[in-house]
Each structure stands twice: as C-alpha cells, then as structure tokens.
PDB file of C-alpha atoms in Angstrom:
ATOM      1  CA  MET Z  21     -32.360 -46.647 -40.417  1.00  0.00           C
ATOM      2  CA  ALA Z  22     -31.139 -44.942 -43.512  1.00  0.00           C
ATOM      3  CA  ASN Z  23     -30.092 -41.357 -43.534  1.00  0.00           C
ATOM      4  CA  PRO Z  24     -32.700 -39.161 -45.122  1.00  0.00           C
ATOM      5  CA  ALA Z  25     -31.708 -37.277 -48.206  1.00  0.00           C
ATOM      6  CA  ARG Z  26     -31.726 -33.497 -48.374  1.00  0.00           C
ATOM      7  CA  PRO Z  27     -33.654 -31.589 -50.996  1.00  0.00           C
ATOM      8  CA  ASP Z  28     -30.432 -31.048 -52.947  1.00  0.00           C
ATOM      9  CA  GLY Z  29     -29.892 -34.819 -53.041  1.00  0.00           C
ATOM     10  CA  SER Z  30     -26.985 -35.002 -50.533  1.00  0.00           C
ATOM     11  CA  ALA Z  31     -27.190 -37.403 -47.648  1.00  0.00           C
ATOM     12  CA  THR Z  32     -26.855 -36.237 -43.998  1.00  0.00           C
ATOM     13  CA  THR Z  33     -24.694 -37.988 -41.464  1.00  0.00           C
ATOM     14  CA  GLY Z  34     -26.416 -36.624 -38.383  1.00  0.00           C
ATOM     15  CA  ARG Z  35     -23.652 -34.118 -37.714  1.00  0.00           C
ATOM     16  CA  TRP Z  36     -23.348 -30.457 -38.566  1.00  0.00           C
ATOM     17  CA  PRO Z  37     -21.753 -30.031 -41.917  1.00  0.00           C
ATOM     18  CA  ALA Z  38     -18.196 -28.685 -41.860  1.00  0.00           C
ATOM     19  CA  VAL Z  39     -19.269 -25.497 -43.593  1.00  0.00           C
ATOM     20  CA  SER Z  40     -21.756 -24.523 -40.892  1.00  0.00           C
ATOM     21  CA  ARG Z  41     -19.198 -25.348 -38.141  1.00  0.00           C
ATOM     22  CA  ARG Z  42     -16.745 -22.925 -39.730  1.00  0.00           C
ATOM     23  CA  ARG Z  43     -19.394 -20.241 -39.941  1.00  0.00           C
ATOM     24  CA  ARG Z  44     -20.352 -20.720 -36.299  1.00  0.00           C
ATOM     25  CA  ARG Z  45     -16.744 -20.453 -35.072  1.00  0.00           C
ATOM     26  CA  ARG Z  46     -15.938 -17.466 -37.230  1.00  0.00           C
ATOM     27  CA  GLY Z  47     -18.121 -15.276 -34.933  1.00  0.00           C
ATOM     28  CA  ASP Z  48     -15.915 -16.223 -31.940  1.00  0.00           C
ATOM     29  CA  ASP Z  49     -12.615 -15.292 -33.580  1.00  0.00           C
ATOM     30  CA  GLY Z  50     -10.626 -12.829 -31.418  1.00  0.00           C
ATOM     31  CA  VAL Z  51     -12.854 -13.126 -28.349  1.00  0.00           C
ATOM     32  CA  ALA Z  52      -9.966 -14.241 -26.118  1.00  0.00           C
ATOM     33  CA  THR Z  53      -7.865 -11.295 -27.294  1.00  0.00           C
ATOM     34  CA  LEU Z  54     -10.724  -8.902 -26.625  1.00  0.00           C
ATOM     35  CA  GLU Z  55     -11.296 -10.361 -23.153  1.00  0.00           C
ATOM     36  CA  LEU Z  56      -7.599 -10.012 -22.344  1.00  0.00           C
ATOM     37  CA  THR Z  57      -7.584  -6.441 -23.621  1.00  0.00           C
ATOM     38  CA  VAL Z  58     -10.487  -5.542 -21.342  1.00  0.00           C
ATOM     39  CA  LEU Z  59      -9.358  -7.484 -18.257  1.00  0.00           C
ATOM     40  CA  PHE Z  60      -5.612  -6.785 -18.281  1.00  0.00           C
ATOM     41  CA  PRO Z  61      -5.891  -3.080 -17.280  1.00  0.00           C
ATOM     42  CA  VAL Z  62      -8.265  -4.077 -14.475  1.00  0.00           C
ATOM     43  CA  VAL Z  63      -5.788  -6.686 -13.224  1.00  0.00           C
ATOM     44  CA  LEU Z  64      -2.962  -4.116 -13.388  1.00  0.00           C
ATOM     45  CA  LEU Z  65      -5.060  -1.571 -11.496  1.00  0.00           C
ATOM     46  CA  ILE Z  66      -5.772  -4.079  -8.746  1.00  0.00           C
ATOM     47  CA  LEU Z  67      -2.097  -5.080  -8.581  1.00  0.00           C
ATOM     48  CA  PHE Z  68      -0.892  -1.466  -8.341  1.00  0.00           C
ATOM     49  CA  GLY Z  69      -3.561  -0.757  -5.714  1.00  0.00           C
ATOM     50  CA  VAL Z  70      -2.355  -3.648  -3.565  1.00  0.00           C
ATOM     51  CA  ILE Z  71       1.296  -2.557  -3.872  1.00  0.00           C
ATOM     52  CA  GLN Z  72       0.419   1.087  -3.123  1.00  0.00           C
ATOM     53  CA  GLY Z  73      -1.540  -0.045  -0.063  1.00  0.00           C
ATOM     54  CA  ALA Z  74       1.436  -2.087   1.142  1.00  0.00           C
ATOM     55  CA  LEU Z  75       3.722   0.936   0.696  1.00  0.00           C
ATOM     56  CA  PHE Z  76       1.262   3.078   2.671  1.00  0.00           C
ATOM     57  CA  PHE Z  77       1.080   0.660   5.600  1.00  0.00           C
ATOM     58  CA  HIS Z  78       4.848   0.141   5.601  1.00  0.00           C
ATOM     59  CA  GLY Z  79       5.402   3.909   5.628  1.00  0.00           C
ATOM     60  CA  ARG Z  80       2.875   4.314   8.429  1.00  0.00           C
ATOM     61  CA  ASN Z  81       4.661   1.713  10.559  1.00  0.00           C
ATOM     62  CA  VAL Z  82       8.077   3.292   9.940  1.00  0.00           C
ATOM     63  CA  VAL Z  83       6.812   6.799  10.742  1.00  0.00           C
ATOM     64  CA  MET Z  84       5.211   5.510  13.957  1.00  0.00           C
ATOM     65  CA  ALA Z  85       8.435   3.771  14.987  1.00  0.00           C
ATOM     66  CA  ALA Z  86      10.380   7.010  14.387  1.00  0.00           C
ATOM     67  CA  ALA Z  87       7.934   8.972  16.563  1.00  0.00           C
ATOM     68  CA  GLU Z  88       8.224   6.344  19.312  1.00  0.00           C
ATOM     69  CA  GLN Z  89      12.033   6.499  19.134  1.00  0.00           C
ATOM     70  CA  GLY Z  90      11.911  10.277  19.537  1.00  0.00           C
ATOM     71  CA  VAL Z  91       9.632   9.966  22.569  1.00  0.00           C
ATOM     72  CA  ARG Z  92      11.838   7.297  24.178  1.00  0.00           C
ATOM     73  CA  ALA Z  93      14.910   9.502  23.844  1.00  0.00           C
ATOM     74  CA  ALA Z  94      13.194  12.652  25.135  1.00  0.00           C
ATOM     75  CA  ARG Z  95      11.550  10.938  28.124  1.00  0.00           C
ATOM     76  CA  ALA Z  96      14.863  10.024  29.751  1.00  0.00           C
ATOM     77  CA  ASP Z  97      15.660  11.893  32.952  1.00  0.00           C
ATOM     78  CA  GLY Z  98      18.293  14.604  32.729  1.00  0.00           C
ATOM     79  CA  GLN Z  99      17.591  15.815  29.175  1.00  0.00           C
ATOM     80  CA  ILE Z 100      18.211  19.536  28.749  1.00  0.00           C
ATOM     81  CA  ASN Z 101      16.683  20.058  25.288  1.00  0.00           C
ATOM     82  CA  ARG Z 102      13.957  17.416  25.109  1.00  0.00           C
ATOM     83  CA  ALA Z 103      12.363  18.762  21.911  1.00  0.00           C
ATOM     84  CA  GLY Z 104      15.690  18.812  20.065  1.00  0.00           C
ATOM     85  CA  THR Z 105      16.576  15.329  21.301  1.00  0.00           C
ATOM     86  CA  ALA Z 106      13.197  13.971  20.202  1.00  0.00           C
ATOM     87  CA  ALA Z 107      13.475  15.431  16.696  1.00  0.00           C
ATOM     88  CA  ASP Z 108      17.098  14.332  16.291  1.00  0.00           C
ATOM     89  CA  GLN Z 109      16.410  10.766  17.409  1.00  0.00           C
ATOM     90  CA  ALA Z 110      13.348  10.412  15.170  1.00  0.00           C
ATOM     91  CA  ARG Z 111      15.326  11.633  12.146  1.00  0.00           C
ATOM     92  CA  GLN Z 112      18.276   9.406  13.073  1.00  0.00           C
ATOM     93  CA  PHE Z 113      15.958   6.388  13.254  1.00  0.00           C
ATOM     94  CA  LEU Z 114      14.714   7.101   9.725  1.00  0.00           C
ATOM     95  CA  ALA Z 115      18.284   7.545   8.491  1.00  0.00           C
ATOM     96  CA  ASP Z 116      19.444   4.305  10.156  1.00  0.00           C
ATOM     97  CA  THR Z 117      16.627   2.292   8.612  1.00  0.00           C
ATOM     98  CA  GLY Z 118      17.147   3.838   5.169  1.00  0.00           C
ATOM     99  CA  GLU Z 119      13.616   5.212   5.000  1.00  0.00           C
ATOM    100  CA  LEU Z 120      14.595   8.833   4.330  1.00  0.00           C
ATOM    101  CA  ASP Z 121      14.755   7.916   0.633  1.00  0.00           C
ATOM    102  CA  ASN Z 122      11.211   6.496   0.672  1.00  0.00           C
ATOM    103  CA  LEU Z 123       9.537   9.413   2.459  1.00  0.00           C
ATOM    104  CA  SER Z 124       9.109  12.925   1.077  1.00  0.00           C
ATOM    105  CA  GLY Z 125       7.947  16.107   2.780  1.00  0.00           C
ATOM    106  CA  LEU Z 126       9.166  14.861   6.156  1.00  0.00           C
ATOM    107  CA  ALA Z 127       8.131  16.953   9.160  1.00  0.00           C
ATOM    108  CA  ILE Z 128       9.023  16.066  12.754  1.00  0.00           C
ATOM    109  CA  THR Z 129       7.183  18.106  15.373  1.00  0.00           C
ATOM    110  CA  PRO Z 130       8.087  17.567  19.035  1.00  0.00           C
ATOM    111  CA  ASP Z 131       5.808  19.004  21.727  1.00  0.00           C
ATOM    112  CA  VAL Z 132       7.154  19.036  25.268  1.00  0.00           C
ATOM    113  CA  ASP Z 133       5.432  20.291  28.406  1.00  0.00           C
ATOM    114  CA  THR Z 134       6.257  19.737  32.074  1.00  0.00           C
ATOM    115  CA  GLU Z 135       4.911  16.179  32.231  1.00  0.00           C
ATOM    116  CA  THR Z 136       4.631  14.707  28.728  1.00  0.00           C
ATOM    117  CA  VAL Z 137       6.499  14.468  25.464  1.00  0.00           C
ATOM    118  CA  ARG Z 138       4.601  14.202  22.184  1.00  0.00           C
ATOM    119  CA  VAL Z 139       6.296  13.664  18.818  1.00  0.00           C
ATOM    120  CA  THR Z 140       4.405  13.871  15.527  1.00  0.00           C
ATOM    121  CA  VAL Z 141       6.104  12.619  12.371  1.00  0.00           C
ATOM    122  CA  SER Z 142       4.395  13.247   9.042  1.00  0.00           C
ATOM    123  CA  ALA Z 143       5.519  12.557   5.483  1.00  0.00           C
ATOM    124  CA  ARG Z 144       4.385  11.303   2.087  1.00  0.00           C
ATOM    125  CA  THR Z 145       5.067   7.756   0.961  1.00  0.00           C
ATOM    126  CA  VAL Z 146       6.372   6.647  -2.410  1.00  0.00           C
ATOM    127  CA  SER Z 147       3.835   6.745  -5.239  1.00  0.00           C
ATOM    128  CA  LEU Z 148       3.738   4.198  -8.036  1.00  0.00           C
ATOM    129  CA  LEU Z 149       2.192   6.714 -10.420  1.00  0.00           C
ATOM    130  CA  PRO Z 150       4.636   9.332 -11.714  1.00  0.00           C
ATOM    131  CA  GLY Z 151       3.616  12.918 -11.080  1.00  0.00           C
ATOM    132  CA  ILE Z 152       1.092  11.986  -8.400  1.00  0.00           C
ATOM    133  CA  PRO Z 153       2.325  12.375  -4.815  1.00  0.00           C
ATOM    134  CA  GLY Z 154       1.963   9.449  -2.456  1.00  0.00           C
ATOM    135  CA  PRO Z 155      -0.548   9.487   0.377  1.00  0.00           C
ATOM    136  CA  ARG Z 156       0.192  11.651   3.426  1.00  0.00           C
ATOM    137  CA  ILE Z 157       0.989   9.854   6.663  1.00  0.00           C
ATOM    138  CA  SER Z 158       0.996  11.375  10.138  1.00  0.00           C
ATOM    139  CA  GLN Z 159       1.638   9.439  13.335  1.00  0.00           C
ATOM    140  CA  THR Z 160       1.939  10.708  16.909  1.00  0.00           C
ATOM    141  CA  ALA Z 161       3.544   9.050  19.916  1.00  0.00           C
ATOM    142  CA  SER Z 162       3.518  10.399  23.460  1.00  0.00           C
ATOM    143  CA  GLY Z 163       4.787   9.472  26.879  1.00  0.00           C
ATOM    144  CA  ASP Z 164       5.307  10.813  30.367  1.00  0.00           C
ATOM    145  CA  ILE Z 165       8.629  12.393  31.235  1.00  0.00           C
ATOM    146  CA  GLU Z 166      10.605  10.188  33.592  1.00  0.00           C
ATOM    147  CA  ARG Z 167      11.668  11.816  36.833  1.00  0.00           C
ATOM    148  CA  PHE Z 168      12.771  10.726  40.231  1.00  0.00           C
ATOM    149  CA  THR Z 169      10.463  11.485  43.126  1.00  0.00           C
ATOM    150  CA  ASN Z 170      10.714  11.258  46.911  1.00  0.00           C
ATOM    151  CA  ASP Z 171       8.511   8.866  48.823  1.00  0.00           C
ATOM    152  CA  GLY Z 172       6.032  11.623  49.735  1.00  0.00           C
ATOM    153  CA  ASP Z 173       5.904  13.233  46.257  1.00  0.00           C
ATOM    154  CA  ARG Z 174       3.390  12.080  43.700  1.00  0.00           C
TER     155      ARG Z 174
END
C-alpha cells in the first residue's frame, strides 16, 4: 500500500513528523526540575522530623535512666540525706554518659517520704531548628525504701 499524499504534496511515513514531536516535548521541558523543587522540601521535612523524633526518644530514655539511677541510690538502707543522694546520682549519671550537653533546662526533683523515693527528671532535648527549643521531656521513677525488719514486723 502506498503512502497517501498530504494536501501540500508531501508524503507521510506513518510516523509523527519531527516538527510535531519537538512541539510536543517542548511543553514538558523543566518538569523534572519543577517536581524536584516541590518534593525536595517535603523530603527534607520528613527527614528532619524523623531525626527530631529519634532525638526525643533518645532523650526520654536517658532522662528515665537518670531518674532510675537516683532512685536506686536513694533506696539503699542507711542513707541520711536521701533526696540529696538521689539528685546527685541522677546528675552524675547524666554527666557520666555525656548527656548534659544534649539536654537544656535540666531539673531534678527528688521526693522522699517514709516509705518511697520518687525522682522526677525533666529537660529539653536538642532541636534541629535554630531558635526553636526542643521538646520538653519529664520522666519519673519511684521505689520503696529498703529497710531491715524483724520477723514480726511488716
């Protein structure tokens, strides 16, 4: 079958002419750049959110471990100043682990009564965004005071 002629006298080959292919592609120029420009900030936001979440959970675990260390030290039998021991041991734990640099606004609050010790450690974690403080963390640990009893005492 012969190729039909066009009204202008040129023959067709069954394909789009090169001129119309160029015109069709010209409308797509820069689309990849535009897509990257729109998506890249979203990807960065998600990435920073994941890292900030990891910093929050790490800070929460460290603050909880410091509170538990304070309770362990204050529970021991024979302590004279249980509240002071609890606060000192919690702060020493944070210093030993190097987390004092990563936490700001640190507050250690021991609460001691006749039977229990409760230590609350609260602080702010590191923030990835300058000028915006990190999220506040507060963790509490408690335990019974250890004491020796006679067989009839309970």
